[in-house]
Coordinates of C-alpha atoms in Angstrom, one line a residue:
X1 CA -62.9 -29.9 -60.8
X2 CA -64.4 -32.0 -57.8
X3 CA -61.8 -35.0 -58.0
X4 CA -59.4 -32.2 -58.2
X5 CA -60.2 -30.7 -54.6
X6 CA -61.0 -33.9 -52.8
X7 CA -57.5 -35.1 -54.0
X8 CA -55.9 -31.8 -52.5
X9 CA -58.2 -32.2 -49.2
X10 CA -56.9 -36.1 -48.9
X11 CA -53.1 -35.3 -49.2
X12 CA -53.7 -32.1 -46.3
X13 CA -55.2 -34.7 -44.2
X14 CA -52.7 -37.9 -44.9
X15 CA -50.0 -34.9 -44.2
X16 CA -51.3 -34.2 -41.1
X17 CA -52.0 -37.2 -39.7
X18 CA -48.0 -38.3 -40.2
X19 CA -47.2 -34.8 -39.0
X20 CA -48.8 -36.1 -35.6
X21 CA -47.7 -39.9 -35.8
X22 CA -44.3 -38.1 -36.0
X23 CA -44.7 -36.4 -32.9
X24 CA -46.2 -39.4 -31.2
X25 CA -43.0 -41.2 -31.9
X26 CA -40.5 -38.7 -30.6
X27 CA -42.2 -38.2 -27.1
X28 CA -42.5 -42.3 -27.0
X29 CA -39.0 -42.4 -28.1
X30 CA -37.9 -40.1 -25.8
X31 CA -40.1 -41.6 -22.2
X32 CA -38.4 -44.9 -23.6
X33 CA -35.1 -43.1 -23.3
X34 CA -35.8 -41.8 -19.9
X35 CA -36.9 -44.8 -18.7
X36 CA -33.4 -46.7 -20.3
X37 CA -31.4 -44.3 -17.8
X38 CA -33.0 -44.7 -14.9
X39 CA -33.3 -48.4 -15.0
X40 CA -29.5 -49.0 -16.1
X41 CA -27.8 -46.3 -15.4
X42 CA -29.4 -45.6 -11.7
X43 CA -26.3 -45.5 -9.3
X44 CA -23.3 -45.3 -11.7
X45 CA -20.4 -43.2 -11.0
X46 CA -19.4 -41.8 -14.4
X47 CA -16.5 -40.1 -12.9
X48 CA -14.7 -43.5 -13.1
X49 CA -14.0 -42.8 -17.2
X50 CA -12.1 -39.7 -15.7
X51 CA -8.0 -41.1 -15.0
X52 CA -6.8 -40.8 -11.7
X53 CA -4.1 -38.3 -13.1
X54 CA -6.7 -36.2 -14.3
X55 CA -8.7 -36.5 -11.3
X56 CA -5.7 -35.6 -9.2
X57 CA -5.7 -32.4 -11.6
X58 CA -8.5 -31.3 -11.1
X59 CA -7.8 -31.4 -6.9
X60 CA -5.7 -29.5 -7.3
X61 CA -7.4 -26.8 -8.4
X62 CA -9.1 -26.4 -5.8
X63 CA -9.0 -24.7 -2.5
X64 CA -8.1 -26.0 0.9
X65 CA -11.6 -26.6 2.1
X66 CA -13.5 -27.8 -1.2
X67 CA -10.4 -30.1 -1.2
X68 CA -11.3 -32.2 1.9
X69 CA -15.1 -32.0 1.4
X70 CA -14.5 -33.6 -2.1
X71 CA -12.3 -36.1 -0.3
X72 CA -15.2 -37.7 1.5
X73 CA -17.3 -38.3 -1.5
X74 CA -16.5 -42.1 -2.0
X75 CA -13.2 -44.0 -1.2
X76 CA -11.8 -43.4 -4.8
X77 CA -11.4 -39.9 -4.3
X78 CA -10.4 -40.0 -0.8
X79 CA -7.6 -42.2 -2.0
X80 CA -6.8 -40.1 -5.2
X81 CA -6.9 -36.9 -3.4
X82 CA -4.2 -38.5 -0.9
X83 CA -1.9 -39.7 -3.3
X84 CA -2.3 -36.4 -5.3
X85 CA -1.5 -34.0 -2.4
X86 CA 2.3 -32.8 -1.9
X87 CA 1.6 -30.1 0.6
X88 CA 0.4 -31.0 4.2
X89 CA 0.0 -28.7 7.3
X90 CA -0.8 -30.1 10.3
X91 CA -1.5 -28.6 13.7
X92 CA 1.2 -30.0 15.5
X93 CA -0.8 -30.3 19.2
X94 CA 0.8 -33.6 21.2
X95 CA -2.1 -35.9 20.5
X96 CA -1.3 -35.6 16.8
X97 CA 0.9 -39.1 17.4
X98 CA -2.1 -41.0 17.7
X99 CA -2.9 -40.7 14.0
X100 CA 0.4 -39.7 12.5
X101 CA 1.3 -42.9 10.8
X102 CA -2.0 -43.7 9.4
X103 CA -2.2 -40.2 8.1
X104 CA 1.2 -40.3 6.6
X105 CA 0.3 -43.9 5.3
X106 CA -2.6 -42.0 3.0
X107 CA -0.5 -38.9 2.3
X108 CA 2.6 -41.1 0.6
X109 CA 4.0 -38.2 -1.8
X110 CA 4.2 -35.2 0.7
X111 CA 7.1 -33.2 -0.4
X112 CA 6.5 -29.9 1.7
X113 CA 5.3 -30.6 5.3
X114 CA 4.5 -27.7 8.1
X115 CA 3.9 -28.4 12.0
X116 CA 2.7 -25.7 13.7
X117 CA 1.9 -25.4 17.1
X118 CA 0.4 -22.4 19.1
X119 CA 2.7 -21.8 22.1
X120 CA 0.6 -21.9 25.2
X121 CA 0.3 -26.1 23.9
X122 CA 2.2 -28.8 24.5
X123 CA 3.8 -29.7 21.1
X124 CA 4.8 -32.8 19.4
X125 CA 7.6 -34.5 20.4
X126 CA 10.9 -35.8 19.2
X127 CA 9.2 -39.5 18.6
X128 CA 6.3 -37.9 16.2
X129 CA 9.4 -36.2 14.1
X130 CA 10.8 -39.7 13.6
X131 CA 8.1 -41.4 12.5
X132 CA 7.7 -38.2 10.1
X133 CA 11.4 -38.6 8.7
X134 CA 10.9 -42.4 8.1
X135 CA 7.5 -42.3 6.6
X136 CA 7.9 -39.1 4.5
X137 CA 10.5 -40.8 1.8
X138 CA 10.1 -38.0 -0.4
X139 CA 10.0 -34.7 1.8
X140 CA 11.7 -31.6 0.5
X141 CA 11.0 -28.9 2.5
X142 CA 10.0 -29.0 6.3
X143 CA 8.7 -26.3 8.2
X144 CA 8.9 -26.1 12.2
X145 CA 7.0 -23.6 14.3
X146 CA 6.0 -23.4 18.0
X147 CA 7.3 -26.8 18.8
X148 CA 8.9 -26.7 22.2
X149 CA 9.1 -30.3 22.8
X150 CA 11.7 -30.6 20.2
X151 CA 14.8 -32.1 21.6
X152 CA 18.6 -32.3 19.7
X153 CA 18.3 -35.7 20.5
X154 CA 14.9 -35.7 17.7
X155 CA 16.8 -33.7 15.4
X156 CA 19.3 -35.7 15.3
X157 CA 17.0 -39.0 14.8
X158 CA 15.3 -37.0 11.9
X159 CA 18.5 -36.2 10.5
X160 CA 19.3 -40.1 10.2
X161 CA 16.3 -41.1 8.8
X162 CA 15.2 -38.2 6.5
X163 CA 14.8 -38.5 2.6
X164 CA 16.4 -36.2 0.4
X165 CA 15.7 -32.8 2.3
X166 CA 16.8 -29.5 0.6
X167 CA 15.1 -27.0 2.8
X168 CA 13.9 -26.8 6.6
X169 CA 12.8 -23.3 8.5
X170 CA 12.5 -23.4 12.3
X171 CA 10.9 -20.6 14.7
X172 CA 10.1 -20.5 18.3
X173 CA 11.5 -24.2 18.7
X174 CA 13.1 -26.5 21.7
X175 CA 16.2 -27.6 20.3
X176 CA 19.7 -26.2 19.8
X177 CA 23.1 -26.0 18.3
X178 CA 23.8 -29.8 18.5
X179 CA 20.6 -30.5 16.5
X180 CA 21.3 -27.9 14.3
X181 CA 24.4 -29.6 13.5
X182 CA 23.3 -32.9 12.7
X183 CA 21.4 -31.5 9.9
X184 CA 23.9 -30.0 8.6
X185 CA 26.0 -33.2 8.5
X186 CA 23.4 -35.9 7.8
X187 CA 20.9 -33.9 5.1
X188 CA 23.5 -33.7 2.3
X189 CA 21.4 -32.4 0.2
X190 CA 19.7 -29.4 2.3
X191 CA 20.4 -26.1 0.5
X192 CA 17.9 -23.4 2.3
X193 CA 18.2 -22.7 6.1
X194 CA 16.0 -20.7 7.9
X195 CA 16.5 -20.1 12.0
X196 CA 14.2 -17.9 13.8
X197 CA 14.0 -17.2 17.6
X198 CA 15.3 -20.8 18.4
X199 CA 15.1 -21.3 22.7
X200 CA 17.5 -24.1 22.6
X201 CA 20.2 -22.0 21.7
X202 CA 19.9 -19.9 24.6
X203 CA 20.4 -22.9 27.1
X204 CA 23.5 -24.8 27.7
X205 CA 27.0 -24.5 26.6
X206 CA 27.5 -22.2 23.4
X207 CA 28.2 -24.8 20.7
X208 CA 29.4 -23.1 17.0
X209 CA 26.9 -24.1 14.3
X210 CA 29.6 -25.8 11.4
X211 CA 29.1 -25.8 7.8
X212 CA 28.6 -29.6 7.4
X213 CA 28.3 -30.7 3.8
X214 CA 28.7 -27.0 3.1
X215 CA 26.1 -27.1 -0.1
X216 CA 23.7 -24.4 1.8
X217 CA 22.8 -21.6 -0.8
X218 CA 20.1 -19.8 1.5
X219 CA 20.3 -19.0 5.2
X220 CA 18.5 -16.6 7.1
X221 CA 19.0 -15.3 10.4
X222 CA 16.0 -13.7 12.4
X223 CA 15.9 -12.5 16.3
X224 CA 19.1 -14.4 17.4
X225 CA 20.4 -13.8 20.9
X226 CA 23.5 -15.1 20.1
X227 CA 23.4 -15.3 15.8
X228 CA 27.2 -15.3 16.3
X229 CA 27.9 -18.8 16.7
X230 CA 26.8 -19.1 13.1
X231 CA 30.1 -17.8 12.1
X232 CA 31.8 -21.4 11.5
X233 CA 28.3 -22.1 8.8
X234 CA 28.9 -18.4 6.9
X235 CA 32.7 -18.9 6.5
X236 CA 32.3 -22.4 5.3
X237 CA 28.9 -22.2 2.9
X238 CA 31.3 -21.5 -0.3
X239 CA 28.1 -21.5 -2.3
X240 CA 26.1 -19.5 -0.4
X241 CA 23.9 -17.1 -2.6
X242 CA 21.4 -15.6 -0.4
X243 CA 22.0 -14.0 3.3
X244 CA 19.5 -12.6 5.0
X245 CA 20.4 -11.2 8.9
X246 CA 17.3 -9.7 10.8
X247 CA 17.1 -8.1 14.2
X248 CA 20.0 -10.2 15.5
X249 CA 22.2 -8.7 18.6
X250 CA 26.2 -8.4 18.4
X251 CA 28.4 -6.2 16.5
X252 CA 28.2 -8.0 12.9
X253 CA 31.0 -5.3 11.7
X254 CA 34.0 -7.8 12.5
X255 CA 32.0 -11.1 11.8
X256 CA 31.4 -9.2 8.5
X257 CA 35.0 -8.7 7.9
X258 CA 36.0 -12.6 8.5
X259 CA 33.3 -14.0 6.3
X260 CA 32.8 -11.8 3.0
X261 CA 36.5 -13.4 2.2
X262 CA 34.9 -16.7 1.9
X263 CA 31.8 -16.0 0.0
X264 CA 32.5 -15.5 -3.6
X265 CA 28.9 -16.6 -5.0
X266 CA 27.0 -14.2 -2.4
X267 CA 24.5 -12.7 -4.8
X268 CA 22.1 -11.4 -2.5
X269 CA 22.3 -10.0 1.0
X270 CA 19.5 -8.5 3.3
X271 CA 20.7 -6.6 6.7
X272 CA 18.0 -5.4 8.4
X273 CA 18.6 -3.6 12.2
X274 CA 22.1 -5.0 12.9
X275 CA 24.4 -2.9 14.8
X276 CA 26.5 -2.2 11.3
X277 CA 29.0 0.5 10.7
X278 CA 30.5 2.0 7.8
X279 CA 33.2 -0.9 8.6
X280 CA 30.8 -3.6 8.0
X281 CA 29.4 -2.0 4.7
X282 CA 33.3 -1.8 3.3
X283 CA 33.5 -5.3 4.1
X284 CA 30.5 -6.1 2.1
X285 CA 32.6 -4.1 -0.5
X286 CA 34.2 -6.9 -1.2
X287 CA 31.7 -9.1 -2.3
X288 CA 31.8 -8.0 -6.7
X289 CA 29.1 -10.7 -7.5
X290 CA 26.7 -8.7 -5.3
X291 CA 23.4 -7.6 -7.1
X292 CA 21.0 -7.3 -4.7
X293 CA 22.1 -5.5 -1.3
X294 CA 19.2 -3.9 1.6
X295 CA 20.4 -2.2 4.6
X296 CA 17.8 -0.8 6.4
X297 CA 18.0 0.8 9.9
X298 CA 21.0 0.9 10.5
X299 CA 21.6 4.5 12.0
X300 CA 25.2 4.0 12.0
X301 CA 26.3 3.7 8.2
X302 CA 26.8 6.6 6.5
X303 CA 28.0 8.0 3.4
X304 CA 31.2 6.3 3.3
X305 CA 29.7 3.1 3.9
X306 CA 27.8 3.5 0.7
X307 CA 30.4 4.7 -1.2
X308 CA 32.8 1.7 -0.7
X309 CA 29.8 -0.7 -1.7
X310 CA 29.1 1.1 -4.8
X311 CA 32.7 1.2 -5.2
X312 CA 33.0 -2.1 -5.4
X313 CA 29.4 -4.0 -6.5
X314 CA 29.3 -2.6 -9.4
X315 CA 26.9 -5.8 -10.5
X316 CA 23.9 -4.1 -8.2
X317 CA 20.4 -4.2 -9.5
X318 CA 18.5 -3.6 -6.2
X319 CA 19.7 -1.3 -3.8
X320 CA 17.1 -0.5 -0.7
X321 CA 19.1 2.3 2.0
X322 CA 16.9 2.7 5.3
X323 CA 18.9 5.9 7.0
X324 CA 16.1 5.5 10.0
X325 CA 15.5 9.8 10.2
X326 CA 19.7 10.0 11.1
X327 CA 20.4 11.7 7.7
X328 CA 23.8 10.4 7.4
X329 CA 23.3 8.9 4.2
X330 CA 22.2 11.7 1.2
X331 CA 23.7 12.7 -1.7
X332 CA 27.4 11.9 -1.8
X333 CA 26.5 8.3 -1.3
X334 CA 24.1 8.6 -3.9
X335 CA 26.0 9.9 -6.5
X336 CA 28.6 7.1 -5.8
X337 CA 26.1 4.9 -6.5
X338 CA 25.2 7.0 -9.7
X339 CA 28.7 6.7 -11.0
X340 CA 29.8 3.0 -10.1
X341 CA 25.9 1.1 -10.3
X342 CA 25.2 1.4 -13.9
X343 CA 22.6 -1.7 -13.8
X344 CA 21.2 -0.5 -11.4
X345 CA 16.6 -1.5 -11.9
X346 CA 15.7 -1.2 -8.4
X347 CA 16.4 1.8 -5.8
X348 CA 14.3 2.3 -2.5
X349 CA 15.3 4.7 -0.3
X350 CA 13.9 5.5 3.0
X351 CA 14.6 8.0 5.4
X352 CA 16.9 9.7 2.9
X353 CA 16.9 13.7 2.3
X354 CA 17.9 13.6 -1.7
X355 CA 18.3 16.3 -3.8
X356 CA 18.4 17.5 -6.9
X357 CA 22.2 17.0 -6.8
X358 CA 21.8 13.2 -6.6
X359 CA 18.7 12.6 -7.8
X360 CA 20.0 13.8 -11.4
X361 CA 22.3 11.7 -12.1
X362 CA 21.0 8.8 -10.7
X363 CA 18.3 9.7 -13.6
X364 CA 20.8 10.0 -15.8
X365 CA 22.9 7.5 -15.3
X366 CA 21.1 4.6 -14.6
X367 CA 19.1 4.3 -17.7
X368 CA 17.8 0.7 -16.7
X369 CA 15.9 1.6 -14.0
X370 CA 12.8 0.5 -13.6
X371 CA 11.2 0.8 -10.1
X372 CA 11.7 3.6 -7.6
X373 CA 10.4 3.9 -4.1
X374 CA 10.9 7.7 -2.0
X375 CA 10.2 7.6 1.8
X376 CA 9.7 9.9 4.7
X377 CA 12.2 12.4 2.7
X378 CA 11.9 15.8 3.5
X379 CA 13.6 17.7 0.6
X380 CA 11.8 15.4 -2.2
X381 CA 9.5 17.9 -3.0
X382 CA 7.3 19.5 -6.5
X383 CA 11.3 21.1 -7.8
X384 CA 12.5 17.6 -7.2
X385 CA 10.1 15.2 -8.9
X386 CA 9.8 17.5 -12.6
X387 CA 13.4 17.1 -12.3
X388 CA 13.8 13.2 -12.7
X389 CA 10.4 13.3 -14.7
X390 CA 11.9 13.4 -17.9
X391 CA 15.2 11.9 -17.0
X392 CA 13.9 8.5 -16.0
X393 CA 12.8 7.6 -19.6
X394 CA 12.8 3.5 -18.5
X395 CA 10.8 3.3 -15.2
X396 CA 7.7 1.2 -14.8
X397 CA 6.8 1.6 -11.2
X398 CA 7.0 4.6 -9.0
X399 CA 6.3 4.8 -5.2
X400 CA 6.6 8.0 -3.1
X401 CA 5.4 8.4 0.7
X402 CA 5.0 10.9 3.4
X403 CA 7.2 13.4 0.7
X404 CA 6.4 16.9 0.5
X405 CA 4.3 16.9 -3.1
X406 CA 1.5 19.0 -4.2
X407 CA -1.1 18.5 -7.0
X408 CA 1.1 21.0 -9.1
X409 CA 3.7 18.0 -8.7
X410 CA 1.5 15.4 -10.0
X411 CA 0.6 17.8 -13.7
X412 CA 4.4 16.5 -14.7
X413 CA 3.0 12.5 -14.8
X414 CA 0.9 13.5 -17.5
X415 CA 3.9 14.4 -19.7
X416 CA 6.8 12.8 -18.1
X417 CA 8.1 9.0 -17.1
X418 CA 6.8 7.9 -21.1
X419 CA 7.2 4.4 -19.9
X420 CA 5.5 4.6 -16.1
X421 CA 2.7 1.9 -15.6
X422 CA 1.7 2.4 -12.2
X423 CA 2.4 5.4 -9.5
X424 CA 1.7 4.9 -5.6
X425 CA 1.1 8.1 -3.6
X426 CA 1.2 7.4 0.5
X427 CA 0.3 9.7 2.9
X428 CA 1.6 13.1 0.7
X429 CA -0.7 15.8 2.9
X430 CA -0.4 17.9 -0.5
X431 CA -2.4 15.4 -3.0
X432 CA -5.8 15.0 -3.4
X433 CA -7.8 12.9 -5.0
X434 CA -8.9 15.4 -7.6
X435 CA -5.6 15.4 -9.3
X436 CA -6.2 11.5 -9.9
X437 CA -9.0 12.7 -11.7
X438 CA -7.1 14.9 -13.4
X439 CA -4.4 12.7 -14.1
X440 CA -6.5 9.8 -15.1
X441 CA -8.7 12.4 -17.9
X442 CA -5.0 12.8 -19.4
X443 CA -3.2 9.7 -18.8
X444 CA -5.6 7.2 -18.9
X445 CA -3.1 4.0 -19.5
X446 CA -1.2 5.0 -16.0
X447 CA -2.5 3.0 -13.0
X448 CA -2.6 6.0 -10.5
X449 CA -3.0 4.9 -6.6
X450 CA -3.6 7.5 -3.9
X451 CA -3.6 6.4 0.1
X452 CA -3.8 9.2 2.3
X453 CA -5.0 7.7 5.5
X454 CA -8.4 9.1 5.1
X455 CA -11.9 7.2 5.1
X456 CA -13.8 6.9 1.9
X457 CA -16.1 10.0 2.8
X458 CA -12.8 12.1 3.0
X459 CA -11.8 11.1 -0.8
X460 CA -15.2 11.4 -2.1
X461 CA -15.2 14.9 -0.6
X462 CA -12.3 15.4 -2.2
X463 CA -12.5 14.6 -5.4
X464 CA -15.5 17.4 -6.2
X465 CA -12.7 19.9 -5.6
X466 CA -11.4 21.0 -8.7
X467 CA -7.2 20.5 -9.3
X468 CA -5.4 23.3 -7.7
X469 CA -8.5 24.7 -5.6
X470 CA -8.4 25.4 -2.0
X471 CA -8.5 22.2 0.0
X472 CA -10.9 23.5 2.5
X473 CA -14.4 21.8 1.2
X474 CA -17.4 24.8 1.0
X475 CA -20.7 24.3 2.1
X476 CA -22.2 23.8 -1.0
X477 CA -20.2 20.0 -0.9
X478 CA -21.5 19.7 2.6
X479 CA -25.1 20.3 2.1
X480 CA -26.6 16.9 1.1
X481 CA -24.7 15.6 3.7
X482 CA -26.2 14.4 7.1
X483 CA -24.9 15.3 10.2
X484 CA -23.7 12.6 11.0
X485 CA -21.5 12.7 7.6
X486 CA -20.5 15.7 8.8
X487 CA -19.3 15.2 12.6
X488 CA -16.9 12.2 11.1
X489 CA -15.7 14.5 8.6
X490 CA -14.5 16.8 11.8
X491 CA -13.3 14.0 13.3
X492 CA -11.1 12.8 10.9
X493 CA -9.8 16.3 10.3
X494 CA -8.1 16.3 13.9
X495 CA -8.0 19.4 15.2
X496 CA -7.3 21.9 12.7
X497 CA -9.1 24.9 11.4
X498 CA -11.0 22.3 9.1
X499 CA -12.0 20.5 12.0
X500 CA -13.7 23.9 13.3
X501 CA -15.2 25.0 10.4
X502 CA -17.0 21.6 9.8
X503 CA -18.0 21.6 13.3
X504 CA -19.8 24.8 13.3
X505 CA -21.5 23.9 9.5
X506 CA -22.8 21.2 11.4
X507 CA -24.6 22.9 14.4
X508 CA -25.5 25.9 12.2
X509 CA -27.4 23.4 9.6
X510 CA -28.6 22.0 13.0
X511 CA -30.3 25.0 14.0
X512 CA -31.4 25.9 10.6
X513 CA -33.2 22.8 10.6
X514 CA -35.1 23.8 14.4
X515 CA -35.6 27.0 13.5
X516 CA -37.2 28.0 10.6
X517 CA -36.1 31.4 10.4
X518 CA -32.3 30.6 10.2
X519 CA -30.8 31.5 7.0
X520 CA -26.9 30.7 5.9

C-alpha cells in the first residue's frame, strides 16, 4: 500500500515538473522569435511582395487626398501611384509651366485631363497646351475652363500634336471659331463636343464652325451669343446622337428646320430656354429615331407643337414638357402623346394643368411607364392622383411638387401603384408628415420622401398629429417645448393665423411662468 502511493505522488510530481519545462520552452521560444524579427527583419518593406498592378489597385481605391499622402511614402509608391493615375486636374494658374513637363513626365498614362482656372487669374497659355498635347500621348478627354489666355493659334498647335482625342468641353475660354475648327479637322477621332460661354467667339469676324471629320456624336451648346454659326457642324455631324441646346440667343425655329433633314441617328435632344415655336417642334417631328426629347421653358410651343412630335417619334421613352406657368400645353397634347408614344418609361411635366382627361389614358396607354414627375400643376389634385393610382400598374418612381394634394390623397399609395418603390412629395401645403407615418404602418416596402420646406422642429411637430386631424398643432404638443422652440415655430409659420396663435401660447406660458396664479 505504501509503494503504491509514493509511486502515484512521483508520477504527480514528474507531471508537473514537465508541465512547467513546457511552459519554459514556449516563452523562450517565443523571446527567441521576437528577437529573430527585430534583428532581421528591422527596416523591411514587405509591401514589395505586393505587384505593382496590385498596388496600383489598391490607389485607386482611394480618395483624392489619402491618394497623394500615400504618394510620399517612399519612391516606389510615388512612382506606382503616377503610372497608375489616368485622371489629373490641375489648377491651371500661369506659373503652372514651370512644372508642367516634369509633372506630365511622372503622370505618363493620363487619359482625362482638366485645367481650371478661376477668372480673376491669369491662365495658362497657348505654350503650356502644347507641351500638354505632346506629352499626353494617350489623352482622351480634355476639359477647359476659365482659361483666357487661350489663343486659336494654341488650339490649333494642340490640335497638331494631340493623341487620339475623343472628347474636349470648353467654358469661359479665349479662343474662337478658328480654333474651334482646327479640332474639328485635325482630332479625327473626337466624338463629344462641349462649348460653353466661349469669349473668343464674340471678337472678330463671324467665322461658321464646319463639321470637319464629321464623326461627332455629342455636342452641346450652352449660353452662346451667337450658337448660330454652329449650323455648318449640325448639318454635317451625320452621326450625331445627342444635342443638347441651352440658353442660347436666336430664333432656333428655322435653324431647326435646315438641320433635322440631316440628322437621321439623332436619338437624344435637350432644348432648354430657346426662343422655339410650335414651328421648331414640327421640325423635330421629323426626326423618327428620337427617344429622348426635353423642352423646357419654352413659353411659346403649344399643343400643336406636341402633337406633331408625338405624331411623328413614336420611338420616345423620355419625354420632359416645361410650359413655364403659360398653360399652352395641357391635355390635347397629352393625349397625342397617349395615342402615338406607346414606349413611352419616362414623363415629366412641369408647369402643365393636366387632367383627368389626359392623365387617363396616358395611364392607360403607356403600360411601360415607369417614372413620373408632376410640377407646379394646379388641377393635379386628391380626384386626379386615385385616378391614375390603379392605372399605372408598372411605375417605380413617382415625383409630385407644389400640386394641390391632401393626406386623403396619399391613403390611395397604400393600395394603388402595386409596383411603386419610391414616392417624392415637394412642397404639397396639404401633406404632413403624419400620413408618412401612416403610409409607412401600411406600406412598409415603399420608400416615402416628404420635403415641405420646413425645419425639422416643424415635421416633428407634425408628425404627433394624427392622419386627417386639424393641422393647427394644440397646446398640449407645445407644452414641453421651450420658448424658444416655440418663437421659431411662429416664425416659420409666416404670418398666418398659426403664426398668432403660437405667438400668444408663447407669452401666455411666459406669464404663467412669472406669475404663479396664471392658469390656461
Amino acid at each position: 500500500m505504501c509503494n503504491t502511493l509514493e509511486r502515484r505522488t512521483r508520477l504527480k510530481a514528474t507531471d508537473s515538473t514537465s508541465a512547467i519545462a513546457c511552459a519554459r520552452s514556449v516563452k523562450e521560444e517565443e523571446r527567441e522569435y521576437q528577437e529573430f524579427n527585430k534583428t532581421t527583419m528591422q527596416g523591411k518593406d514587405f509591401t514589395f511582395q505586393i505587384p505593382d498592378e496590385c498596388l496600383s489597385c489598391i490607389f485607386e481605391k482611394l480618395g483624392s487626398v489619402d491618394r497623394k499622402s500615400c504618394s510620399l511614402v517612399c519612391k516606389r509608391w510615388h512612382w506606382v501611384e503616377g503610372q497608375g493615375r489616368q485622371r489629373l486636374s490641375l489648377f491651371a494658374q500661369e506659373n503652372l509651366l514651370t512644372a508642367l513637363s516634369k509633372l506630365l513626365s511622372r503622370f505618363e498614362h493620363v487619359t482625362k485631363l482638366a485645367l481650371k482656372c478661376d477668372k480673376k487669374l491669369t491662365s495658362v497659355d497657348d505654350k503650356a497646351l502644347f507641351i500638354i498635347g505632346r506629352d499626353c500621348r494617350q489623352l482622351k478627354k480634355l476639359k477647359l475652363k476659365g482659361c483666357k489666355q487661350l489663343t486659336d493659334d494654341g488650339m490649333e498647335l494642340f490640335a497638331r500634336v494631340c493623341g487620339p482625342l475623343k472628347k474636349i468641353s470648353c467654358g469661359s475660354c479665349g479662343f474662337g471659331a478658328r480654333g474651334l475648327n482646327s479640332v474639328l479637322q485635325h482630332c479625327v477621332n473626337l466624338e463629344d463636343l462641349t462649348v460653353k460661354r466661349l469669349k473668343g467667339l464674340y471678337e472678330g469676324p463671324s467665322e461658321l464652325i464646319r463639321p470637319g471629320c464629321g464623326k461627332i456624336r455629342r455636342l452641346c451648346l450652352k449660353e452662346l451669343f451667337n450658337a448660330q454659326l454652329f449650323g455648318p457642324l449640325l448639318a454635317g455631324s451625320k452621326h450625331l446622337h445627342t444635342l443638347m441646346l441651352s440658353k442660347n440667343s436666336g430664333n432656333w425655329d428655322k435653324l431647326l428646320d435646315i438641320i433635322t433633314e440631316h440628322l437621321p441617328e439623332l436619338v437624344e435632344l435637350q432644348m432648354e430656354k430657346l426662343q422655339l415655336s410650335d414651328r421648331g417642334l414640327q421640325a423635330v417631328a421629323r426626326c423618327k429615331n428620337l427617344e429622348v426629347l426635353y423642352v423646357l421653358k419654352a413659353p411659346e410651343c403649344t399643343n400643336v407643337g406636341l402633337t406633331a412630335v408625338a405624331t411623328g417619334c413614336r420611338k420616345l421613352r423620355k419625354l420632359h414638357v416645361d410650359g413655364w406657368k403659360t398653360s399652352r400645353v395641357g391635355d390635347e397634347g397629352l393625349l397625342s402623346v397617349a395615342r402615338a408614344c406607346k414606349d413611352l418609361q419616362e414623363l415629366v411635366l412641369i408647369g402643365l394643368n393636366t387632367t383627368v382627361v389626359s392623365l387617363s389614358p396616358l395611364a392607360t396607354g403607356c403600360l411601360g411607364l415607369e417614372r413620373l414627375a408632376l410640377c407646379n400643376s394646379e388641377t393635379f389634385g386628391d380626384p386626379e392622383f386615385s385616378c391614375i393610382a390603379g392605372k399605372c400598374l408598372s411605375l417605380k418612381k413617382l415625383c409630385i411638387k407644389s400640386c394641390p394634394i391632401s393626406d386623403q390623397g396619399m391613403e390611395v399609395l397604400a393600395t394603388g401603384f402595386p409596383n411603386l418603390v419610391k414616392v417624392k412629395i415637394k412642397k404639397c401645403r396639404g401633406v404632413t408628415s403624419a400620413s408618412v407615418d401612416w403610409l409607412q404602418n401600411h406600406r412598409e416596402s415603399l420608400i416615402v420622401t416628404v420635403d415641405d420646406g420646413l425645419p425639422s422642429t416643424t415635421r416633428e411637430l407634425a408628425r404627433s398629429v394624427p392622419l386627417g386631424a386639424n393641422r393647427a398643432p394644440g397646446r398640449s404638443a407645445l407644452q414641453n417645448r421651450s420658448p424658444l422652440a416655440k418663437a421659431r415655430l411662429a416664425i416659420v409659420a409666416g404670418g398666418s393665423f398659426v403664426a398668432c396663435t403660437l405667438l400668444r401660447w408663447s407669452s401666455s406660458s411666459g406669464s404663467g411662468s412669472s406669475s404663479p396664479g396664471a392658469g390656461s
